[in-house]
């Protein structure tokens, strides 16, 4: 009934996550039901990391890696001759 549901989940009434649960145990974690709720974003590391849809992230992923690697490689190229002399 609704009273056992309210006691178990702390919700009054029905919730869309109740039908996705595992019986009488604890409610599922968000990362377990995320795809079933219709989201296209991806949850990794048990929900600790969230990324967007795979196709939308290609350009941002490339720009992010470029922003990290380009300054690091320039600094390495400029500093390595000085460090190797000493």
C-alpha positions in Angstrom: 0.0 0.0 0.0 0.9 3.6 0.0 1.8 3.7 3.7 4.6 1.1 3.3 5.7 3.0 0.2 5.9 6.3 2.2 7.7 4.6 5.0 10.3 3.0 2.7 11.1 5.9 0.4 10.0 8.9 2.4 7.7 10.0 -0.4 4.0 10.6 -0.3 2.1 9.2 -3.2 3.7 7.4 -6.2 7.1 7.9 -7.7 8.3 6.9 -11.1 11.3 5.3 -9.5 9.2 2.9 -7.4 8.5 0.7 -10.5 12.2 0.5 -11.2 13.1 -0.7 -7.7 14.3 -4.1 -6.6 11.4 -5.2 -4.6 11.3 -4.4 -0.9 15.0 -3.5 -0.7 16.4 0.0 -0.9 15.5 2.2 -3.9 18.0 1.9 -6.8 20.8 4.4 -7.2 20.4 7.1 -9.8 23.1 5.7 -12.0 21.3 2.4 -12.1 18.0 3.8 -13.5 19.4 6.8 -15.5 19.1 5.1 -18.9 15.6 3.9 -18.1 14.5 7.5 -17.4 15.3 8.6 -20.9 18.5 10.5 -20.3 21.2 10.6 -23.0 23.9 11.8 -20.7 26.3 9.1 -19.4 27.1 8.4 -15.8 30.5 6.8 -15.1 32.2 5.6 -11.9 28.9 4.7 -10.2 27.5 8.1 -10.9 30.4 10.2 -9.7 31.3 11.5 -13.2 28.6 12.8 -15.6 29.3 13.4 -19.3 26.9 14.4 -22.0 25.8 12.3 -25.0 28.6 10.6 -26.9 28.1 12.5 -30.1 27.7 15.9 -28.5 30.9 15.5 -26.4 33.4 14.8 -29.3 34.2 18.4 -30.0 34.3 19.4 -26.4 36.4 16.5 -25.5 38.9 17.4 -28.2 39.1 21.0 -27.2 39.5 20.0 -23.5 42.4 17.7 -24.3 44.0 20.3 -26.6 43.7 22.9 -23.8 45.5 20.6 -21.5 48.2 19.2 -23.7 49.1 22.2 -25.8 50.4 24.5 -23.0 52.0 21.5 -21.2 53.9 20.5 -24.4 55.0 24.1 -25.1 56.3 24.4 -21.5 58.1 21.1 -21.8 59.7 22.1 -25.0 60.9 25.5 -23.6 62.0 24.2 -20.2 63.6 20.9 -21.1 66.8 22.4 -22.8 67.3 24.6 -19.7 66.9 21.7 -17.4 69.1 19.4 -19.4 72.0 21.9 -19.3 72.1 21.9 -15.6 
